[in-house]
Amino acid sequence: MEILWSGDVNSDEWTAALNAFCDTYEDPTASFVWKDDQKRESCNKIWTKLQTCKDPLTPDTLTCLRAVKILLRGRDAVDCILSLDAFAVYVHLAETTDSTVANEALKCAINSVYARPDFIELLLSSQLYDRLFKLAQMAQLVDFHLLVWRCLLATFENARAIVYIQETLRGLECILPTISYCIRFEPQRFPTDTKRIALVTELLKALYVLASTWQTTTELPSHITKLTDDAMALLSSILAFPNRPTLFNLKSNAVNLLLMVHHPAWMERFEAHDGVEHLIAFVEYAIMKIRVEKSKSTQVLTPAVIAMHHVVKANRDGFRKVKLAIFHDDDDEVIAPKDPLNKLPMNPPPLTKGSLHESFCSFMTSTDTELKRCVSEFLYTLCRSNATEFTMRTGMGNAVALLRLKGFV
């Protein structure tokens, strides 16, 4: 590889060496060790070559981008390809109609912003961030949009980028239509389309970060409120897809988003779009994966339990549906205590093995303390915070930890 730092960039020999370098180290797990001066000189030559072939595009354009992407895996002695000028070239090439070049340029952009909040601040102070965001509105293939959003997500390490996309660029107005297109264009193919699944998953992650900025506000901005129905319809549609392994991560991200959008108005629209039923079905599927197949850890269930807890606290119809699904009744009458709590049965009433009721009772003694706590609090709310009903439905042996925490025993 010596030719890369000592040769003439316009020679066939140097071009051949560059191609060999790319082919050898394309695999992300591959590594190489150069002295800093060798790496710096090679980087400068590749950068010089890239600038000469960005307009018009040549076969060398793609090769240079591949090399830059590889060099950007490290941050030492590559200053010239970490600069604002370099990022401008990556965005410029991402704007081209050549999808292969555009995708490779985006990979360079991702590597150049990753874990660099100060650099992202410079992008926000220029027009480059706006240009990067506009890539998400281009008519391009799914692969392209996946890379754009991965790059934007990487910029969220700088909190100002989150606010800027939320308030200035109106990010939700771009994200929601993109999700809608992905899941509603030939919907029968979506559950097996790994590229579309990956893109929607990244978009849900972006929504999660954006939603975190107004999670605790009592009054949502008007530009967000008007999107409530569309957003909840999409979340419900995602959860409505058949439960299968290829969609588990996607649905888990949809559930995570519910943790951020639990305002009563949002929960009302989620329930109106049958989201509660779909959430319950996903919880049943997750429990099967945990208890029967043993292919998932208990940690995957905790967010879903918290999401259902938000539903029952925020929406009366949602409360009724969840209670009916778990306890098979929606009795609104408070159970009057007949005996002191410590005289109630240690075990819950006879339960069907694998039912939601039986499964949740089993999780109340789980070694996963976070799940144990969340399930107990959720069932307590579902029992209208009535200690007697809670104990009668779950058994004193399961209920005692929470009852003790709340001062009942």
Short mmCIF file of C-alpha atoms in Angstrom, two decimals:
data_model
loop_
_atom_site.label_atom_id
_atom_site.label_comp_id
_atom_site.label_asym_id
_atom_site.label_seq_id
_atom_site.Cartn_x
_atom_site.Cartn_y
_atom_site.Cartn_z
CA MET A 1 0.00 0.00 0.00
CA GLU A 2 3.02 2.30 0.04
CA ILE A 3 1.99 3.68 -3.35
CA LEU A 4 -1.04 5.34 -1.72
CA TRP A 5 1.08 7.79 0.27
CA SER A 6 4.05 8.04 -2.07
CA GLY A 7 2.62 7.67 -5.58
CA ASP A 8 1.10 10.03 -8.16
CA VAL A 9 -2.70 10.25 -7.75
CA ASN A 10 -3.08 10.55 -11.53
CA SER A 11 -1.20 7.33 -12.27
CA ASP A 12 -2.82 4.00 -13.06
CA GLU A 13 -0.61 2.42 -10.43
CA TRP A 14 -2.04 4.66 -7.69
CA THR A 15 -5.62 4.00 -8.83
CA ALA A 16 -4.98 0.25 -8.78
CA ALA A 17 -3.57 0.52 -5.26
CA LEU A 18 -6.62 2.49 -4.14
CA ASN A 19 -8.96 -0.17 -5.52
CA ALA A 20 -6.94 -2.88 -3.79
CA PHE A 21 -7.11 -0.96 -0.50
CA CYS A 22 -10.90 -0.68 -0.76
CA ASP A 23 -11.38 -4.34 -1.64
CA THR A 24 -9.13 -5.46 1.19
CA TYR A 25 -10.66 -3.34 3.96
CA GLU A 26 -14.31 -2.98 2.85
CA ASP A 27 -15.38 -5.38 5.58
CA PRO A 28 -16.14 -3.24 8.69
CA THR A 29 -14.29 -5.76 10.85
CA ALA A 30 -11.08 -5.42 8.83
CA SER A 31 -8.36 -3.21 10.30
CA PHE A 32 -5.03 -1.82 9.19
CA VAL A 33 -2.12 -0.18 10.97
CA TRP A 34 -0.30 2.75 9.37
CA LYS A 35 1.99 5.35 10.82
CA ASP A 36 0.24 8.67 11.25
CA ASP A 37 2.32 10.43 8.60
CA GLN A 38 1.58 7.66 6.09
CA LYS A 39 -2.11 7.75 6.87
CA ARG A 40 -2.23 11.55 6.71
CA GLU A 41 -0.46 11.68 3.34
CA SER A 42 -2.67 8.92 1.90
CA CYS A 43 -5.77 10.70 3.19
CA ASN A 44 -4.67 14.00 1.65
CA LYS A 45 -4.09 12.34 -1.72
CA ILE A 46 -7.48 10.57 -1.67
CA TRP A 47 -9.18 13.82 -0.69
CA THR A 48 -7.42 15.66 -3.52
CA LYS A 49 -8.50 12.99 -5.97
CA LEU A 50 -12.11 13.07 -4.75
CA GLN A 51 -12.32 16.82 -5.29
CA THR A 52 -11.22 16.42 -8.91
CA CYS A 53 -13.82 13.75 -9.71
CA LYS A 54 -16.92 15.01 -7.94
CA ASP A 55 -18.03 17.03 -10.99
CA PRO A 56 -18.58 15.22 -13.24
CA LEU A 57 -18.70 11.79 -11.67
CA THR A 58 -16.16 9.21 -12.79
CA PRO A 59 -15.46 5.61 -11.73
CA ASP A 60 -12.84 7.04 -9.38
CA THR A 61 -15.54 8.96 -7.46
CA LEU A 62 -17.00 5.80 -5.98
CA THR A 63 -13.58 4.35 -5.22
CA CYS A 64 -12.50 7.50 -3.39
CA LEU A 65 -15.69 7.51 -1.34
CA ARG A 66 -15.17 3.88 -0.39
CA ALA A 67 -11.65 4.73 0.76
CA VAL A 68 -12.83 7.77 2.72
CA LYS A 69 -15.50 5.67 4.45
CA ILE A 70 -12.83 3.17 5.52
CA LEU A 71 -10.43 5.86 6.74
CA LEU A 72 -13.21 7.51 8.75
CA ARG A 73 -13.53 4.45 10.96
CA GLY A 74 -10.74 6.09 12.93
CA ARG A 75 -10.21 9.77 13.72
CA ASP A 76 -6.42 10.00 13.82
CA ALA A 77 -4.54 11.73 10.98
CA VAL A 78 -7.65 12.18 8.79
CA ASP A 79 -8.44 15.83 9.51
CA CYS A 80 -9.01 16.78 5.88
CA ILE A 81 -11.97 14.37 5.49
CA LEU A 82 -13.48 15.39 8.83
CA SER A 83 -13.87 19.05 7.89
CA LEU A 84 -16.96 21.07 6.97
CA ASP A 85 -15.67 21.28 3.41
CA ALA A 86 -15.49 17.50 3.28
CA PHE A 87 -19.02 17.16 4.64
CA ALA A 88 -20.22 19.57 1.96
CA VAL A 89 -18.74 17.24 -0.66
CA TYR A 90 -20.49 14.23 0.90
CA VAL A 91 -23.84 16.03 0.84
CA HIS A 92 -23.23 17.23 -2.71
CA LEU A 93 -22.53 13.69 -3.87
CA ALA A 94 -25.54 12.38 -1.93
CA GLU A 95 -27.67 14.78 -3.98
CA THR A 96 -26.61 13.14 -7.26
CA THR A 97 -28.84 10.80 -9.25
CA ASP A 98 -26.31 7.98 -9.08
CA SER A 99 -27.72 5.95 -6.19
CA THR A 100 -24.54 3.94 -5.61
CA VAL A 101 -22.42 7.09 -5.27
CA ALA A 102 -25.11 8.78 -3.17
CA ASN A 103 -25.28 5.87 -0.73
CA GLU A 104 -21.51 5.71 -0.36
CA ALA A 105 -21.39 9.47 0.25
CA LEU A 106 -23.99 9.10 2.99
CA LYS A 107 -21.91 6.40 4.66
CA CYS A 108 -19.03 8.89 4.73
CA ALA A 109 -21.35 11.51 6.21
CA ILE A 110 -22.48 9.11 8.95
CA ASN A 111 -18.90 8.26 9.89
CA SER A 112 -17.95 11.93 9.97
CA VAL A 113 -20.73 13.04 12.38
CA TYR A 114 -20.75 10.02 14.69
CA ALA A 115 -19.80 10.98 18.27
CA ARG A 116 -18.87 14.56 17.24
CA PRO A 117 -21.38 16.92 18.93
CA ASP A 118 -19.09 19.93 18.45
CA PHE A 119 -18.87 19.27 14.71
CA ILE A 120 -22.66 18.92 14.55
CA GLU A 121 -22.86 22.38 16.12
CA LEU A 122 -20.85 23.69 13.17
CA LEU A 123 -23.23 21.96 10.75
CA LEU A 124 -26.21 23.59 12.45
CA SER A 125 -24.56 26.98 12.07
CA SER A 126 -24.21 26.44 8.32
CA GLN A 127 -26.66 25.52 5.57
CA LEU A 128 -25.32 21.98 5.44
CA TYR A 129 -27.70 20.61 8.07
CA ASP A 130 -30.70 21.88 6.12
CA ARG A 131 -29.31 20.27 2.98
CA LEU A 132 -28.81 17.01 4.84
CA PHE A 133 -32.41 17.04 6.05
CA LYS A 134 -33.72 17.83 2.57
CA LEU A 135 -32.21 14.56 1.38
CA ALA A 136 -34.98 12.86 3.37
CA GLN A 137 -37.51 14.46 1.02
CA MET A 138 -35.89 13.28 -2.20
CA ALA A 139 -37.46 10.64 -4.45
CA GLN A 140 -34.92 7.92 -3.77
CA LEU A 141 -34.74 4.23 -2.94
CA VAL A 142 -35.31 2.82 0.55
CA ASP A 143 -31.58 2.16 1.05
CA PHE A 144 -30.88 5.86 0.51
CA HIS A 145 -33.50 7.05 3.01
CA LEU A 146 -32.30 4.53 5.58
CA LEU A 147 -28.80 6.03 5.40
CA VAL A 148 -30.13 9.60 5.55
CA TRP A 149 -32.00 8.88 8.76
CA ARG A 150 -29.11 7.01 10.28
CA CYS A 151 -27.02 10.10 9.67
CA LEU A 152 -29.67 12.39 11.16
CA LEU A 153 -30.01 10.11 14.18
CA ALA A 154 -26.25 10.30 14.69
CA THR A 155 -26.56 14.11 14.84
CA PHE A 156 -29.05 13.86 17.71
CA GLU A 157 -26.11 13.50 20.07
CA ASN A 158 -26.20 17.30 19.93
CA ALA A 159 -29.44 18.33 21.65
CA ARG A 160 -29.80 21.43 19.47
CA ALA A 161 -30.14 19.20 16.40
CA ILE A 162 -33.20 17.56 17.96
CA VAL A 163 -34.84 20.90 18.66
CA TYR A 164 -33.91 22.24 15.22
CA ILE A 165 -35.50 19.32 13.38
CA GLN A 166 -38.51 19.41 15.67
CA GLU A 167 -39.27 23.13 15.61
CA THR A 168 -37.61 24.62 12.52
CA LEU A 169 -37.59 21.81 9.98
CA ARG A 170 -40.89 20.27 11.18
CA GLY A 171 -39.43 16.78 11.20
CA LEU A 172 -42.69 15.01 12.03
CA GLU A 173 -44.22 16.29 8.79
CA CYS A 174 -41.51 14.42 6.90
CA ILE A 175 -41.28 11.30 9.06
CA LEU A 176 -44.98 10.40 9.25
CA PRO A 177 -45.64 10.41 5.47
CA THR A 178 -42.49 8.33 4.94
CA ILE A 179 -43.67 5.72 7.45
CA SER A 180 -47.12 5.77 5.88
CA TYR A 181 -45.73 5.09 2.42
CA CYS A 182 -43.49 2.29 3.69
CA ILE A 183 -46.23 0.35 5.45
CA ARG A 184 -49.15 1.08 3.11
CA PHE A 185 -47.53 0.55 -0.29
CA GLU A 186 -48.13 -3.12 -1.05
CA PRO A 187 -48.74 -3.81 2.66
CA GLN A 188 -48.85 -7.57 2.10
CA ARG A 189 -45.14 -7.45 1.22
CA PHE A 190 -44.08 -5.29 4.15
CA PRO A 191 -43.64 -8.08 6.77
CA THR A 192 -40.97 -9.71 4.57
CA ASP A 193 -39.38 -6.55 3.14
CA THR A 194 -36.30 -6.20 5.34
CA LYS A 195 -35.29 -2.86 3.82
CA ARG A 196 -38.61 -1.18 4.50
CA ILE A 197 -38.72 -2.69 7.98
CA ALA A 198 -35.25 -1.29 8.70
CA LEU A 199 -36.23 2.19 7.47
CA VAL A 200 -39.44 2.34 9.52
CA THR A 201 -37.50 1.14 12.57
CA GLU A 202 -35.02 4.03 12.16
CA LEU A 203 -37.89 6.48 11.70
CA LEU A 204 -39.53 5.25 14.91
CA LYS A 205 -36.23 5.80 16.71
CA ALA A 206 -36.15 9.36 15.35
CA LEU A 207 -39.75 9.92 16.49
CA TYR A 208 -38.83 8.62 19.93
CA VAL A 209 -36.05 11.18 20.27
CA LEU A 210 -38.24 14.01 18.98
CA ALA A 211 -41.12 13.01 21.26
CA SER A 212 -38.79 13.04 24.27
CA THR A 213 -38.57 16.83 23.94
CA TRP A 214 -42.26 17.29 24.80
CA GLN A 215 -42.86 14.21 26.93
CA THR A 216 -43.45 16.19 30.11
CA THR A 217 -45.23 19.22 28.64
CA THR A 218 -48.85 19.80 29.64
CA GLU A 219 -49.76 21.54 26.38
CA LEU A 220 -48.37 20.29 23.08
CA PRO A 221 -47.38 22.69 20.28
CA SER A 222 -50.12 23.10 17.67
CA HIS A 223 -48.00 21.69 14.83
CA ILE A 224 -47.67 18.46 16.83
CA THR A 225 -51.27 18.29 18.04
CA LYS A 226 -52.61 18.36 14.48
CA LEU A 227 -50.61 15.22 13.70
CA THR A 228 -52.03 13.23 16.63
CA ASP A 229 -54.53 11.19 14.63
CA ASP A 230 -52.10 10.38 11.82
CA ALA A 231 -49.36 9.36 14.24
CA MET A 232 -51.57 7.09 16.35
CA ALA A 233 -53.12 5.51 13.24
CA LEU A 234 -49.63 4.64 12.01
CA LEU A 235 -48.55 3.20 15.36
CA SER A 236 -51.66 1.07 15.47
CA SER A 237 -51.09 -0.08 11.88
CA ILE A 238 -47.53 -1.14 12.71
CA LEU A 239 -48.67 -3.14 15.73
CA ALA A 240 -51.46 -4.67 13.61
CA PHE A 241 -49.06 -6.50 11.31
CA PRO A 242 -48.82 -10.25 12.00
CA ASN A 243 -46.58 -11.07 14.94
CA ARG A 244 -43.47 -12.73 13.55
CA PRO A 245 -39.73 -12.66 14.32
CA THR A 246 -38.87 -10.28 11.46
CA LEU A 247 -41.15 -7.62 12.94
CA PHE A 248 -40.32 -8.01 16.63
CA ASN A 249 -37.71 -5.25 16.76
CA LEU A 250 -39.92 -2.92 14.71
CA LYS A 251 -42.88 -3.44 17.02
CA SER A 252 -40.67 -3.04 20.08
CA ASN A 253 -39.67 0.40 18.79
CA ALA A 254 -43.34 1.26 18.21
CA VAL A 255 -44.05 0.28 21.82
CA ASN A 256 -41.10 2.39 23.02
CA LEU A 257 -42.64 5.38 21.26
CA LEU A 258 -45.87 4.87 23.21
CA LEU A 259 -43.86 5.58 26.35
CA MET A 260 -43.34 9.12 25.07
CA VAL A 261 -46.81 9.90 23.68
CA HIS A 262 -49.07 9.09 26.60
CA HIS A 263 -50.99 12.37 26.67
CA PRO A 264 -54.73 11.57 27.03
CA ALA A 265 -55.52 13.00 23.58
CA TRP A 266 -52.92 10.74 21.96
CA MET A 267 -54.10 7.69 23.91
CA GLU A 268 -57.68 8.42 22.91
CA ARG A 269 -56.75 8.34 19.22
CA PHE A 270 -54.60 5.23 19.75
CA GLU A 271 -57.60 3.45 21.28
CA ALA A 272 -59.90 4.72 18.51
CA HIS A 273 -57.64 3.12 15.90
CA ASP A 274 -57.78 -0.27 17.70
CA GLY A 275 -54.25 0.19 18.96
CA VAL A 276 -55.05 -1.27 22.39
CA GLU A 277 -56.07 -4.62 20.92
CA HIS A 278 -52.91 -4.75 18.80
CA LEU A 279 -50.75 -3.83 21.81
CA ILE A 280 -52.31 -6.64 23.85
CA ALA A 281 -51.67 -9.11 21.00
CA PHE A 282 -48.01 -8.05 20.88
CA VAL A 283 -47.68 -8.49 24.64
CA GLU A 284 -49.07 -12.02 24.32
CA TYR A 285 -46.57 -12.73 21.55
CA ALA A 286 -43.67 -11.35 23.59
CA ILE A 287 -44.69 -13.47 26.58
CA MET A 288 -44.76 -16.56 24.36
CA LYS A 289 -41.23 -15.74 23.17
CA ILE A 290 -40.08 -15.37 26.78
CA ARG A 291 -41.87 -18.20 28.56
CA VAL A 292 -42.39 -20.84 25.86
CA GLU A 293 -39.71 -20.41 23.21
CA LYS A 294 -37.25 -18.79 25.64
CA SER A 295 -35.83 -16.87 22.68
CA LYS A 296 -36.26 -13.41 24.23
CA SER A 297 -35.20 -11.97 27.56
CA THR A 298 -37.68 -10.51 30.03
CA GLN A 299 -36.28 -7.03 29.32
CA VAL A 300 -38.20 -6.86 26.02
CA LEU A 301 -41.52 -7.01 27.89
CA THR A 302 -40.98 -4.17 30.35
CA PRO A 303 -41.62 -1.30 27.87
CA ALA A 304 -44.83 -3.01 26.68
CA VAL A 305 -46.07 -3.30 30.26
CA ILE A 306 -45.31 0.37 30.86
CA ALA A 307 -47.11 1.26 27.62
CA MET A 308 -50.22 -0.67 28.71
CA HIS A 309 -49.99 1.08 32.07
CA HIS A 310 -50.06 4.44 30.30
CA VAL A 311 -53.09 3.32 28.29
CA VAL A 312 -55.14 2.27 31.32
CA LYS A 313 -54.27 5.46 33.20
CA ALA A 314 -55.08 7.78 30.31
CA ASN A 315 -58.12 6.25 28.63
CA ARG A 316 -61.25 4.69 30.14
CA ASP A 317 -62.05 2.53 27.11
CA GLY A 318 -58.45 1.37 27.01
CA PHE A 319 -58.69 0.50 30.72
CA ARG A 320 -61.78 -1.62 30.09
CA LYS A 321 -60.24 -3.48 27.15
CA VAL A 322 -57.01 -4.26 28.98
CA LYS A 323 -58.78 -5.37 32.15
CA LEU A 324 -61.10 -7.63 30.14
CA ALA A 325 -58.14 -9.17 28.30
CA ILE A 326 -56.25 -9.96 31.52
CA PHE A 327 -58.92 -10.68 34.13
CA HIS A 328 -61.75 -11.60 31.73
CA ASP A 329 -64.04 -9.11 33.42
CA ASP A 330 -64.34 -5.36 33.56
CA ASP A 331 -66.16 -5.19 36.87
CA ASP A 332 -66.28 -1.57 37.97
CA GLU A 333 -67.56 -2.36 41.46
CA VAL A 334 -64.95 -2.01 44.15
CA ILE A 335 -64.42 -5.33 45.89
CA ALA A 336 -65.33 -4.87 49.54
CA PRO A 337 -62.82 -6.41 51.95
CA LYS A 338 -64.19 -9.48 53.70
CA ASP A 339 -61.02 -10.40 55.53
CA PRO A 340 -57.88 -8.51 56.51
CA LEU A 341 -55.26 -8.54 53.76
CA ASN A 342 -53.05 -10.90 55.69
CA LYS A 343 -55.90 -13.42 55.80
CA LEU A 344 -56.40 -13.51 52.04
CA PRO A 345 -55.13 -16.55 50.06
CA MET A 346 -51.43 -16.75 49.31
CA ASN A 347 -52.15 -17.85 45.74
CA PRO A 348 -54.29 -16.27 43.02
CA PRO A 349 -57.50 -18.03 41.96
CA PRO A 350 -57.07 -21.01 39.59
CA LEU A 351 -55.65 -19.65 36.34
CA THR A 352 -55.18 -21.05 32.85
CA LYS A 353 -51.51 -21.78 32.21
CA GLY A 354 -50.12 -19.28 29.72
CA SER A 355 -52.99 -16.82 30.04
CA LEU A 356 -52.18 -13.14 30.47
CA HIS A 357 -53.41 -13.27 34.06
CA GLU A 358 -51.25 -16.28 34.94
CA SER A 359 -48.24 -14.88 33.07
CA PHE A 360 -48.38 -11.52 34.81
CA CYS A 361 -48.72 -13.20 38.19
CA SER A 362 -45.62 -15.26 37.42
CA PHE A 363 -43.68 -12.09 36.53
CA MET A 364 -44.51 -10.61 39.95
CA THR A 365 -41.84 -12.88 41.42
CA SER A 366 -39.40 -12.55 38.52
CA THR A 367 -35.68 -12.15 39.13
CA ASP A 368 -35.93 -9.22 36.69
CA THR A 369 -36.66 -6.61 39.34
CA GLU A 370 -37.62 -3.91 36.82
CA LEU A 371 -40.24 -6.13 35.17
CA LYS A 372 -41.44 -7.34 38.58
CA ARG A 373 -41.99 -3.77 39.77
CA CYS A 374 -43.65 -2.60 36.53
CA VAL A 375 -46.04 -5.56 36.38
CA SER A 376 -47.03 -5.14 40.03
CA GLU A 377 -47.70 -1.40 39.64
CA PHE A 378 -49.61 -2.04 36.40
CA LEU A 379 -51.88 -4.69 37.94
CA TYR A 380 -52.42 -2.51 41.00
CA THR A 381 -53.66 0.30 38.74
CA LEU A 382 -55.80 -2.19 36.82
CA CYS A 383 -57.40 -3.09 40.16
CA ARG A 384 -58.24 0.64 40.60
CA SER A 385 -55.54 0.92 43.29
CA ASN A 386 -57.70 -1.25 45.54
CA ALA A 387 -55.39 -3.32 47.72
CA THR A 388 -58.04 -5.97 48.39
CA GLU A 389 -58.90 -6.52 44.73
CA PHE A 390 -55.22 -6.53 43.85
CA THR A 391 -54.47 -9.17 46.48
CA MET A 392 -57.46 -11.34 45.60
CA ARG A 393 -56.54 -11.33 41.89
CA THR A 394 -52.82 -11.97 42.33
CA GLY A 395 -52.50 -13.77 45.67
CA MET A 396 -50.84 -12.47 48.81
CA GLY A 397 -47.59 -14.24 47.94
CA ASN A 398 -47.29 -12.21 44.75
CA ALA A 399 -48.82 -9.00 46.07
CA VAL A 400 -46.97 -8.67 49.37
CA ALA A 401 -43.90 -6.86 48.00
CA LEU A 402 -45.94 -3.98 46.54
CA LEU A 403 -48.36 -3.93 49.48
CA ARG A 404 -45.43 -3.59 51.85
CA LEU A 405 -43.98 -0.80 49.71
CA LYS A 406 -47.30 1.06 49.86
CA GLY A 407 -47.63 0.55 53.60
CA PHE A 408 -50.57 -1.86 53.63
CA VAL A 409 -48.74 -4.67 55.41
#
